CSV table of C-alpha atoms in Angstrom, one decimal:
chain,number,residue,atom,x,y,z
A,16,ASN,CA,-20.4,-3.6,9.4
A,17,PHE,CA,-18.2,-6.5,10.5
A,18,MET,CA,-14.5,-5.7,10.5
A,19,LEU,CA,-11.3,-7.7,11.2
A,20,THR,CA,-8.5,-5.7,12.8
A,21,GLN,CA,-4.9,-6.7,12.7
A,22,PRO,CA,-1.8,-5.0,14.1
A,23,HIS,CA,-0.2,-2.7,11.5
A,24,SER,CA,3.2,-4.3,11.9
A,25,VAL,CA,5.2,-6.8,13.8
A,26,SER,CA,8.9,-7.6,13.8
A,27,GLU,CA,11.0,-10.4,15.2
A,28,SER,CA,14.5,-12.0,14.7
A,29,PRO,CA,15.2,-15.0,12.6
A,30,GLY,CA,14.6,-18.3,14.4
A,31,LYS,CA,12.1,-16.7,16.8
A,32,THR,CA,8.3,-17.1,16.9
A,33,VAL,CA,5.8,-14.4,16.1
A,34,THR,CA,2.0,-14.3,16.4
A,35,ILE,CA,-0.3,-12.1,14.4
A,36,SER,CA,-3.8,-11.4,15.8
A,37,CYS,CA,-7.1,-10.8,13.9
A,38,THR,CA,-9.9,-9.5,16.0
A,39,GLY,CA,-13.5,-9.5,15.0
A,40,SER,CA,-15.5,-6.3,15.7
A,41,SER,CA,-18.6,-8.2,16.7
A,42,GLY,CA,-20.3,-11.6,16.7
A,43,ASP,CA,-18.5,-14.9,17.1
A,44,ILE,CA,-15.4,-15.3,15.0
A,45,ALA,CA,-15.6,-19.0,15.5
A,46,SER,CA,-18.9,-19.2,13.6
A,47,ASN,CA,-17.1,-18.9,10.2
A,48,TYR,CA,-13.8,-20.2,9.0
A,49,VAL,CA,-10.8,-17.9,9.0
A,50,GLN,CA,-8.1,-18.0,6.3
A,51,TRP,CA,-4.7,-16.4,6.3
A,52,PHE,CA,-2.8,-15.1,3.3
A,53,GLN,CA,0.8,-14.2,2.7
A,54,GLN,CA,1.7,-11.5,0.2
A,55,ARG,CA,5.2,-10.6,-0.9
A,56,PRO,CA,5.8,-7.2,-2.7
A,57,GLY,CA,4.7,-7.3,-6.3
A,58,SER,CA,3.1,-10.7,-6.0
A,59,ALA,CA,-0.4,-12.1,-5.6
A,60,PRO,CA,-1.5,-13.4,-2.2
A,61,THR,CA,-1.0,-17.1,-1.4
A,62,THR,CA,-2.9,-19.0,1.3
A,63,VAL,CA,-0.9,-20.2,4.3
A,64,ILE,CA,-3.9,-21.2,6.5
A,65,TYR,CA,-7.5,-22.2,5.6
A,66,GLU,CA,-10.4,-23.3,7.7
A,67,ASP,CA,-8.9,-21.8,10.9
A,68,ASN,CA,-5.9,-24.2,11.2
A,69,GLN,CA,-5.4,-26.2,8.0
A,70,ARG,CA,-2.2,-25.8,5.9
A,71,PRO,CA,-2.3,-26.1,2.1
A,72,SER,CA,0.2,-28.6,0.7
A,73,GLY,CA,3.6,-27.0,0.4
A,74,VAL,CA,3.2,-24.7,3.4
A,75,PRO,CA,5.7,-25.6,6.1
A,76,ASP,CA,4.4,-26.6,9.5
A,77,ARG,CA,6.1,-23.5,10.9
A,78,PHE,CA,2.8,-21.8,10.1
A,79,SER,CA,-0.2,-22.5,12.3
A,80,GLY,CA,-3.6,-21.0,12.9
A,81,SER,CA,-5.9,-20.9,15.9
A,82,ILE,CA,-9.1,-19.4,17.2
A,83,ASP,CA,-9.6,-17.7,20.7
A,84,ARG,CA,-13.4,-17.4,21.2
A,85,SER,CA,-13.0,-15.5,24.4
A,86,ALA,CA,-11.1,-12.8,22.6
A,87,ASN,CA,-13.2,-13.1,19.4
A,88,SER,CA,-10.0,-13.4,17.6
A,89,ALA,CA,-7.9,-15.6,15.3
A,90,SER,CA,-4.2,-15.9,15.3
A,91,LEU,CA,-1.4,-16.8,12.9
A,92,THR,CA,1.8,-18.1,14.5
A,93,VAL,CA,5.0,-18.4,12.5
A,94,SER,CA,7.8,-20.3,14.3
A,95,GLY,CA,11.5,-20.6,13.4
A,96,LEU,CA,11.3,-17.3,11.5
A,97,LYS,CA,13.2,-17.1,8.2
A,98,THR,CA,14.0,-14.0,6.2
A,99,GLU,CA,11.7,-15.3,3.4
A,100,ASP,CA,8.7,-15.0,5.8
A,101,GLU,CA,9.0,-11.2,5.6
A,102,ALA,CA,5.7,-10.2,3.9
A,103,ASP,CA,2.3,-8.8,4.4
A,104,TYR,CA,-0.3,-11.1,6.1
A,105,TYR,CA,-4.1,-10.8,5.9
A,106,CYS,CA,-6.8,-12.7,7.7
A,107,GLN,CA,-10.2,-13.3,6.0
A,108,SER,CA,-13.6,-14.5,7.1
A,109,TYR,CA,-17.3,-14.2,6.4
A,110,ASP,CA,-20.4,-12.3,7.7
A,111,ASN,CA,-23.8,-13.2,6.3
A,112,GLY,CA,-22.5,-14.0,2.8
A,113,ILE,CA,-20.1,-11.0,2.8
A,114,HIS,CA,-16.4,-11.7,2.6
A,115,VAL,CA,-14.3,-9.7,5.0
A,116,PHE,CA,-10.5,-9.1,4.9
A,117,GLY,CA,-8.4,-8.0,7.8
A,118,THR,CA,-6.5,-4.7,7.8
A,119,GLY,CA,-3.2,-6.5,7.1
A,120,THR,CA,0.0,-6.8,9.0
A,121,LYS,CA,3.6,-6.2,7.8
A,122,LEU,CA,5.9,-8.8,9.2
A,123,THR,CA,9.6,-7.8,9.3
A,124,VAL,CA,12.2,-10.4,10.0
A,125,LEU,CA,15.4,-8.7,11.1
B,30,GLU,CA,-2.3,-27.8,-12.1
B,31,VAL,CA,-5.0,-25.5,-10.8
B,32,GLN,CA,-4.7,-22.1,-12.4
B,33,LEU,CA,-6.6,-18.8,-12.7
B,34,GLU,CA,-5.7,-16.2,-15.3
B,35,GLU,CA,-7.3,-12.7,-15.2
B,36,SER,CA,-7.5,-10.4,-18.3
B,37,GLY,CA,-9.2,-7.3,-19.4
B,38,GLY,CA,-7.6,-4.7,-17.2
B,39,GLY,CA,-6.4,-1.3,-18.6
B,40,LEU,CA,-6.7,2.4,-18.6
B,41,VAL,CA,-10.2,3.9,-18.5
B,42,GLN,CA,-11.7,7.3,-17.9
B,43,PRO,CA,-14.0,8.1,-15.0
B,44,GLY,CA,-17.5,7.1,-15.8
B,45,GLY,CA,-16.3,4.4,-18.2
B,46,SER,CA,-16.8,0.6,-18.3
B,47,LEU,CA,-14.5,-2.4,-18.3
B,48,ARG,CA,-15.1,-6.1,-18.3
B,49,LEU,CA,-12.6,-8.4,-16.6
B,50,SER,CA,-12.4,-12.1,-17.3
B,51,CYS,CA,-10.8,-14.9,-15.3
B,52,ALA,CA,-10.2,-18.2,-17.0
B,53,ALA,CA,-9.9,-21.3,-14.8
B,54,SER,CA,-8.2,-24.6,-15.5
B,55,GLY,CA,-7.2,-27.7,-13.6
B,56,PHE,CA,-10.4,-28.2,-11.6
B,57,THR,CA,-14.1,-28.8,-12.1
B,58,PHE,CA,-15.0,-25.1,-12.4
B,59,SER,CA,-18.8,-25.6,-12.2
B,60,ASN,CA,-18.5,-27.1,-8.7
B,61,TYR,CA,-17.0,-24.0,-7.1
B,62,ALA,CA,-18.0,-20.5,-6.1
B,63,MET,CA,-15.7,-17.7,-7.3
B,64,SER,CA,-14.7,-14.3,-6.0
B,65,TRP,CA,-13.1,-11.1,-7.1
B,66,VAL,CA,-10.8,-9.2,-4.7
B,67,ARG,CA,-9.0,-5.9,-5.4
B,68,GLN,CA,-6.0,-4.1,-4.0
B,69,ALA,CA,-5.5,-0.4,-4.5
B,70,PRO,CA,-1.9,0.9,-4.8
B,71,GLY,CA,-0.3,0.6,-1.4
B,72,GLY,CA,-3.5,-0.6,0.1
B,73,GLY,CA,-4.9,-3.8,1.6
B,74,LEU,CA,-7.1,-6.5,0.1
B,75,GLU,CA,-10.7,-5.6,-0.4
B,76,TRP,CA,-13.4,-8.2,-1.4
B,77,VAL,CA,-15.5,-7.0,-4.4
B,78,SER,CA,-17.9,-9.7,-5.5
B,79,ALA,CA,-18.7,-13.4,-5.3
B,80,ILE,CA,-20.8,-15.8,-7.3
B,81,SER,CA,-22.2,-19.3,-6.4
B,82,ASP,CA,-21.2,-22.4,-8.4
B,83,SER,CA,-24.3,-22.3,-10.6
B,84,GLY,CA,-24.3,-18.5,-10.9
B,85,ALA,CA,-27.7,-18.3,-9.3
B,86,MET,CA,-26.5,-16.3,-6.3
B,87,THR,CA,-24.3,-13.2,-6.5
B,88,TYR,CA,-22.9,-10.9,-3.8
B,89,HIS,CA,-21.3,-7.5,-4.0
B,90,ALA,CA,-19.5,-5.2,-1.6
B,91,ASP,CA,-21.4,-2.0,-0.7
B,92,SER,CA,-18.6,0.0,-2.4
B,93,VAL,CA,-19.5,-1.5,-5.9
B,94,GLU,CA,-23.2,-2.4,-5.5
B,95,GLY,CA,-25.2,-1.1,-8.4
B,96,ARG,CA,-22.1,-0.5,-10.5
B,97,PHE,CA,-20.3,-3.9,-10.8
B,98,SER,CA,-21.8,-7.2,-11.8
B,99,ILE,CA,-20.3,-10.6,-11.5
B,100,SER,CA,-21.3,-13.5,-13.8
B,101,ARG,CA,-19.9,-16.8,-15.0
B,102,ASP,CA,-20.0,-19.1,-18.0
B,103,ASN,CA,-19.5,-22.7,-16.8
B,104,SER,CA,-19.2,-24.0,-20.4
B,105,LYS,CA,-16.1,-21.8,-20.8
B,106,ASN,CA,-14.7,-22.1,-17.3
B,107,THR,CA,-14.7,-18.3,-17.0
B,108,VAL,CA,-15.9,-15.8,-14.4
B,109,PHE,CA,-16.5,-12.2,-15.4
B,110,LEU,CA,-16.6,-8.8,-13.6
B,111,GLN,CA,-18.5,-6.1,-15.5
B,112,MET,CA,-17.5,-2.7,-14.1
B,113,ASN,CA,-19.6,0.3,-14.9
B,114,SER,CA,-19.5,4.0,-13.8
B,115,LEU,CA,-15.9,3.6,-12.8
B,116,ARG,CA,-14.3,6.0,-10.4
B,117,ALA,CA,-10.8,6.9,-9.5
B,118,GLU,CA,-11.1,5.0,-6.3
B,119,ASP,CA,-11.7,1.8,-8.3
B,120,THR,CA,-8.1,1.9,-9.4
B,121,ALA,CA,-6.6,-1.4,-8.2
B,122,VAL,CA,-5.2,-4.7,-9.1
B,123,TYR,CA,-8.1,-7.1,-9.4
B,124,TYR,CA,-7.7,-10.8,-8.5
B,125,CYS,CA,-10.0,-13.6,-9.0
B,126,ALA,CA,-10.0,-16.5,-6.5
B,127,LYS,CA,-11.4,-19.9,-6.1
B,128,ASP,CA,-13.9,-20.8,-3.4
B,129,GLY,CA,-12.3,-20.6,0.0
B,130,TYR,CA,-9.4,-18.6,-1.4
B,131,LEU,CA,-7.1,-21.6,-1.8
B,132,VAL,CA,-6.2,-20.5,-5.3
B,133,TRP,CA,-5.6,-16.9,-6.6
B,134,GLY,CA,-4.8,-15.5,-10.0
B,135,GLN,CA,-2.0,-13.2,-10.7
B,136,GLY,CA,-4.2,-10.1,-11.0
B,137,THR,CA,-5.0,-7.5,-13.7
B,138,LEU,CA,-4.5,-3.8,-13.2
B,139,VAL,CA,-7.4,-1.4,-13.7
B,140,THR,CA,-6.5,2.3,-13.8
B,141,VAL,CA,-9.3,4.9,-13.8
B,142,THR,CA,-8.0,8.3,-14.7
B,143,SER,CA,-8.8,11.3,-17.0
């Protein structure tokens, strides 16, 4: 079964830049769109990146997404970190009609 | 405003059934596929089921295949999740989401316990 693996946790200081990876277990991650979601404790997920690198309206341009075909991975980069960015982040993609979520990454801003 | 509102969660015994609903507003519901995603306490997001815009095609995760069924009523802008033969491991918050996951509901809690 296709899986998306993320680092369990990352931490960085306010104002810095952090990148969260999402690595596919097989195939070509570039063959399907990747989405990224932010989830704060006690709240529903919200989308920060869709279709690999598109930002929904209202999401600051500090959030960006990219694909690295050579590593079969997607990345979410958050620049100019703010304390409000502290949350869990999940990637998501597809495999033959099946929706697959990444393992999730806890971002700590300290 | 685009909105999704889930309902139907609650407490149920192992082996029991529950039907979740998700009412959509603010967009042309019949033009979009819909999905259900769940999150166990302290766990990550897990895709459960998806249905095409017309309802002709449905997809389910292996973990719920044969027990859960997704359906929709485009005249009522509502998507459903029929959950049968419930197990303790089905305990989770269940979210519905619009095609592409750009819009999520607030979730409804399902607790399976004796």
